[in-house]
PDB file of C-alpha atoms in Angstrom:
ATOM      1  CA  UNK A   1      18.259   4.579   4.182  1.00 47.00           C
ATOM      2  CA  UNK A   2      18.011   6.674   7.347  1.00 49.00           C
ATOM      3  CA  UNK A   3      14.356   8.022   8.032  1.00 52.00           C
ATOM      4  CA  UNK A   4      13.474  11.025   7.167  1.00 51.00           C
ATOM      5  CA  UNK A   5      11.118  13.614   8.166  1.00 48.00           C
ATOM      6  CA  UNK A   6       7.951  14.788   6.421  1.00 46.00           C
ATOM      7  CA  UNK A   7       9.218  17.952   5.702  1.00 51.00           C
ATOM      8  CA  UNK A   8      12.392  16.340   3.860  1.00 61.00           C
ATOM      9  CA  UNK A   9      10.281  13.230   2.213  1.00 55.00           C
ATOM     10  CA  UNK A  10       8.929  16.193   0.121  1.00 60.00           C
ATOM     11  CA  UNK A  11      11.775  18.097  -0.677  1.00 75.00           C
ATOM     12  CA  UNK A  12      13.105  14.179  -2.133  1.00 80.00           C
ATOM     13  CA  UNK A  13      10.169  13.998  -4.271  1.00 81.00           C
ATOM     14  CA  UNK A  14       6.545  14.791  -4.218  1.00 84.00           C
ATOM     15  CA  UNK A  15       5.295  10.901  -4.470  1.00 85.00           C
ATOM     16  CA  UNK A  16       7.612   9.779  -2.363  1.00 86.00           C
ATOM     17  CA  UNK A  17       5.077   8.528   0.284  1.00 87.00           C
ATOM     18  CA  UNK A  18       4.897   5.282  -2.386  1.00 86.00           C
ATOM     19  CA  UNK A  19       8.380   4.393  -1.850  1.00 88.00           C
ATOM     20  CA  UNK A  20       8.210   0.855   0.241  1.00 91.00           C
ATOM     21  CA  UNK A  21      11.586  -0.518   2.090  1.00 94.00           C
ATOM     22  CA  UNK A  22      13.389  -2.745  -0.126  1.00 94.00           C
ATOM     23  CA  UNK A  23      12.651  -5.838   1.087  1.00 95.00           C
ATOM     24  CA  UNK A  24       8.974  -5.758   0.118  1.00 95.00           C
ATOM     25  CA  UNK A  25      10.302  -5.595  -3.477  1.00 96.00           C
ATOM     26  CA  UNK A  26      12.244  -8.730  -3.162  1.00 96.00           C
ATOM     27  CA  UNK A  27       9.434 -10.870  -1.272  1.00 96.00           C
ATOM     28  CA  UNK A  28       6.964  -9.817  -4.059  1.00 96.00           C
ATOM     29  CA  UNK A  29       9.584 -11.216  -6.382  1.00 97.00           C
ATOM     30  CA  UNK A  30      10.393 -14.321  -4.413  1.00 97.00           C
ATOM     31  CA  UNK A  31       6.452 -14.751  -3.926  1.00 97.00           C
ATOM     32  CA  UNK A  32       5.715 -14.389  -7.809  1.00 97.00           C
ATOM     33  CA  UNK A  33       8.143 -16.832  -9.041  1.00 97.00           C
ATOM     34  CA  UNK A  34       7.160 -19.419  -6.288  1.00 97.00           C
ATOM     35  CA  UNK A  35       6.252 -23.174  -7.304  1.00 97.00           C
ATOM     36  CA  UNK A  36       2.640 -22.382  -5.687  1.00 97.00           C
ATOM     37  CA  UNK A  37       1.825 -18.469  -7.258  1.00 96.00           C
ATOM     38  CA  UNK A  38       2.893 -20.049 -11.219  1.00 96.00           C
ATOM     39  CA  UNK A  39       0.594 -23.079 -10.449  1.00 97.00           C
ATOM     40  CA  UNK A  40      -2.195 -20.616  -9.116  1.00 97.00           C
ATOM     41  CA  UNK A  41      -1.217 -17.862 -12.033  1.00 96.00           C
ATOM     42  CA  UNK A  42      -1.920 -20.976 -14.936  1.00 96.00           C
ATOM     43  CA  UNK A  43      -4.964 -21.776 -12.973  1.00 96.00           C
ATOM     44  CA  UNK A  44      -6.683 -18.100 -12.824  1.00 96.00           C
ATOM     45  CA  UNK A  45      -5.136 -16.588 -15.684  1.00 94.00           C
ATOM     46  CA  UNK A  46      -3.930 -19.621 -17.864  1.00 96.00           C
ATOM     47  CA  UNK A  47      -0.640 -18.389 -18.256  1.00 96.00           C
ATOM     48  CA  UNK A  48       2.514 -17.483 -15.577  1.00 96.00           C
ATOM     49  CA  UNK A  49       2.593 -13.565 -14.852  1.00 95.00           C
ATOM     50  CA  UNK A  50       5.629 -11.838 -15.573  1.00 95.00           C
ATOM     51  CA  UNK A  51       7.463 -11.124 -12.300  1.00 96.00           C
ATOM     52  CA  UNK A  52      10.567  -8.979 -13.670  1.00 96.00           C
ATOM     53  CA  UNK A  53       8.864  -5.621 -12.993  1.00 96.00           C
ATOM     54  CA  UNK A  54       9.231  -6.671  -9.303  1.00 95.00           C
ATOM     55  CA  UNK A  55      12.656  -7.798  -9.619  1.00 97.00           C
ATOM     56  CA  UNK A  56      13.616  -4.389 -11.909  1.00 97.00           C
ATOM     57  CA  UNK A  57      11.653  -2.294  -8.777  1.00 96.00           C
ATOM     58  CA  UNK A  58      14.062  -4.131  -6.141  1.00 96.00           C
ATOM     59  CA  UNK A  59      16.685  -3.176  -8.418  1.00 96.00           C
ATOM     60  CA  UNK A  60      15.602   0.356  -8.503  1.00 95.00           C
ATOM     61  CA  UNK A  61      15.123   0.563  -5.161  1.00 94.00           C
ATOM     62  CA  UNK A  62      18.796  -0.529  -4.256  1.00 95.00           C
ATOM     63  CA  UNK A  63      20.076   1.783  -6.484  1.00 95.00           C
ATOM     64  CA  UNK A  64      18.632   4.509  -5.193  1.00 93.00           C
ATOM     65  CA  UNK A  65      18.908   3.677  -1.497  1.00 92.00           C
ATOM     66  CA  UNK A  66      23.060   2.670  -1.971  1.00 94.00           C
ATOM     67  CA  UNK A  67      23.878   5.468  -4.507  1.00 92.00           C
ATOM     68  CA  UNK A  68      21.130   7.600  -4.471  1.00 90.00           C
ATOM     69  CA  UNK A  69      20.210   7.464  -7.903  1.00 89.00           C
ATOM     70  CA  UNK A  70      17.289   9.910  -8.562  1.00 90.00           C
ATOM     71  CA  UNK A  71      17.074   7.863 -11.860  1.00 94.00           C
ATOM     72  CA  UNK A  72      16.117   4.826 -10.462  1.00 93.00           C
ATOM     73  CA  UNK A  73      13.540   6.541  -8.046  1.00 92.00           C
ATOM     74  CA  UNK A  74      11.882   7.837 -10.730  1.00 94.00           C
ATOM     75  CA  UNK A  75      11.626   4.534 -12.254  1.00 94.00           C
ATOM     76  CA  UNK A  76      10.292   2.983  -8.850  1.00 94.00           C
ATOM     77  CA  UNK A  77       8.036   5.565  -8.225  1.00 94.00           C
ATOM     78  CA  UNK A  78       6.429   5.216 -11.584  1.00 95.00           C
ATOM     79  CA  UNK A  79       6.157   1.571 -11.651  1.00 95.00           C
ATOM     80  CA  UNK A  80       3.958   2.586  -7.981  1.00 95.00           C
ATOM     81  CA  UNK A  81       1.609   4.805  -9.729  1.00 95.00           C
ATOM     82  CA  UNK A  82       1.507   2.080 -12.844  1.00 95.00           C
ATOM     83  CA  UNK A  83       0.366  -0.566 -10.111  1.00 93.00           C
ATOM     84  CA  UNK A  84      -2.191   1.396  -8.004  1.00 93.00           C
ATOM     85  CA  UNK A  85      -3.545   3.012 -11.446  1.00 93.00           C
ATOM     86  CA  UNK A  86      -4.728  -1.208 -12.027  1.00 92.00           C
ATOM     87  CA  UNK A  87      -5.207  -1.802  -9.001  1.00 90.00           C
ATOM     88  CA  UNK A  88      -7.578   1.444  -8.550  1.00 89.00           C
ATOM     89  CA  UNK A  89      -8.969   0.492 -12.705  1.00 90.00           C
ATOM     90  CA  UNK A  90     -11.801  -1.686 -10.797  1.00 83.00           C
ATOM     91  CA  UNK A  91     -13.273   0.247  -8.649  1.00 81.00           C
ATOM     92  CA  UNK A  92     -13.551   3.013 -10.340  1.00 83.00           C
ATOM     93  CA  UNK A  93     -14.977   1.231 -13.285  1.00 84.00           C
ATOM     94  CA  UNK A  94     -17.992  -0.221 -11.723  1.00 83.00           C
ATOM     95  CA  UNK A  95     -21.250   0.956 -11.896  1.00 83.00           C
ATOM     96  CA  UNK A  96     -22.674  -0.599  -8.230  1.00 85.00           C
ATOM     97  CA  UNK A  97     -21.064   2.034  -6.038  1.00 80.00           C
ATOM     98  CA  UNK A  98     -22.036   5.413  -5.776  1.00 83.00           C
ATOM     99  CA  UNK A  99     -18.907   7.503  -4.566  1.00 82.00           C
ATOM    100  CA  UNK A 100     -19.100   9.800  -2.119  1.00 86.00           C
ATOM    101  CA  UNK A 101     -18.130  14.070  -2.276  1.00 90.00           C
ATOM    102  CA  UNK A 102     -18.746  14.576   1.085  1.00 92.00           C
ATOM    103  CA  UNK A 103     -19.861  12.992   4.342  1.00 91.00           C
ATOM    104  CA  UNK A 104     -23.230  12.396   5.637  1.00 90.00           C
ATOM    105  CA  UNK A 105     -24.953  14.732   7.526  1.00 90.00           C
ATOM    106  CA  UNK A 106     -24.776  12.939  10.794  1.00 89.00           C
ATOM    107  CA  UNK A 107     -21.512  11.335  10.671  1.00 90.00           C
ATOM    108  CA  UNK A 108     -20.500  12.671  13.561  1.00 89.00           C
ATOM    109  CA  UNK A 109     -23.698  12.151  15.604  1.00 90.00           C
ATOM    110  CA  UNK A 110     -23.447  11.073  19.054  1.00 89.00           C
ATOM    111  CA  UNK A 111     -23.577   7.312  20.024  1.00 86.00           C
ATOM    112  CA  UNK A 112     -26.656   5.994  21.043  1.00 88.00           C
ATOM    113  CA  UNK A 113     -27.470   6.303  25.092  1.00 88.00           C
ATOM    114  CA  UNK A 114     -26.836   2.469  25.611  1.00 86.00           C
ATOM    115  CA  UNK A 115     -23.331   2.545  23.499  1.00 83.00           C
ATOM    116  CA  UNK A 116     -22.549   5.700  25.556  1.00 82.00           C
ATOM    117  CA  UNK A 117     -22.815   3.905  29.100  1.00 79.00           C
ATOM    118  CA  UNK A 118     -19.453   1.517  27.888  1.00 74.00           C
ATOM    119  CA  UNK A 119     -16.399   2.614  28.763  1.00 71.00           C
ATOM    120  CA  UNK A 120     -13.759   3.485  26.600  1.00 68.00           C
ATOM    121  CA  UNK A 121     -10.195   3.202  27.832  1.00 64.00           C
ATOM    122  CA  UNK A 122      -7.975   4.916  25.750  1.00 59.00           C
ATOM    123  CA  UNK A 123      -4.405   4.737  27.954  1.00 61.00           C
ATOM    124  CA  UNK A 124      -1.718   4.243  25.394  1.00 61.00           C
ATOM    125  CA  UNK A 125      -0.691   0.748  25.263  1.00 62.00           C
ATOM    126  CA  UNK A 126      -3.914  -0.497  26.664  1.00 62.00           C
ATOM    127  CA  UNK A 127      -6.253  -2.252  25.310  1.00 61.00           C
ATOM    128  CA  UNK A 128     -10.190  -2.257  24.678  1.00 59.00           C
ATOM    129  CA  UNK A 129     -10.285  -6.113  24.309  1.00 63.00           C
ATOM    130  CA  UNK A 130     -10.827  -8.040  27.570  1.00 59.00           C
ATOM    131  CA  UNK A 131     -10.928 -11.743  27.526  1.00 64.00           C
ATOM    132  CA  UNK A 132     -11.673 -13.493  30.882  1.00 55.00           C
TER     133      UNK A 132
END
């Protein structure tokens, strides 16, 4: 699929920032049916995972990237919001963290005198890590 722009990404679909490139379908797949993730999957959950919602999103995703199918980018996209609705279940569910509406007053305070003295090099490409 050629890139697109922002502007066009949009017009596609609003979620369309969760589409992934293909291939990260099929390595999910490939990774979830592996000899080591079924013998880790028994251990931690006592049974093997089904892994045909990856191979159905690869499906999807080849569908719509050959033939454009808006069909099977619906499908995709909802099987995204499925996942990172359990993924998100957890966090949001505990109590320990207190979430934040805004941020703190001095967030954007100025560094501390001896943190200021280090320079920063910022030249594109460069970088701030210096081994010698």
């Amino acid at each position: 699929m050629e890139k697109q722009t922002p502007q066009e990404d949009d017009e596609i679909h609003p979620d369309f920032w969760m589409y992934r490139p293909c291939g990260v379908y099929l390595d999910e797949f490939v990774e979830c049916t592996s000899w080591k993730a079924r013998y880790h999957q028994r251990y931690v959950d006592g049974k093997e995972a089904d892994c045909s919602k990856w191979k159905k999103d690869h499906e999807n995703c080849i569908a719509f990237r050959d033939k454009k199918s808006y069909e099977a980018l619906e499908s995709l996209l909802a099987s995204e919001k499925e996942r990172r609705a359990k993924r998100l279940e957890g966090a949001k569910g505990n109590t320990v963290w207190e979430y934040r509406t805004s941020p703190p007053e001095n967030w954007a305070a100025p560094l501390p005198p001896h943190l200021q003295k280090i320079p920063i090099n910022l030249q594109p490409g460069s970088s701030s890590c210096v081994i010698s």
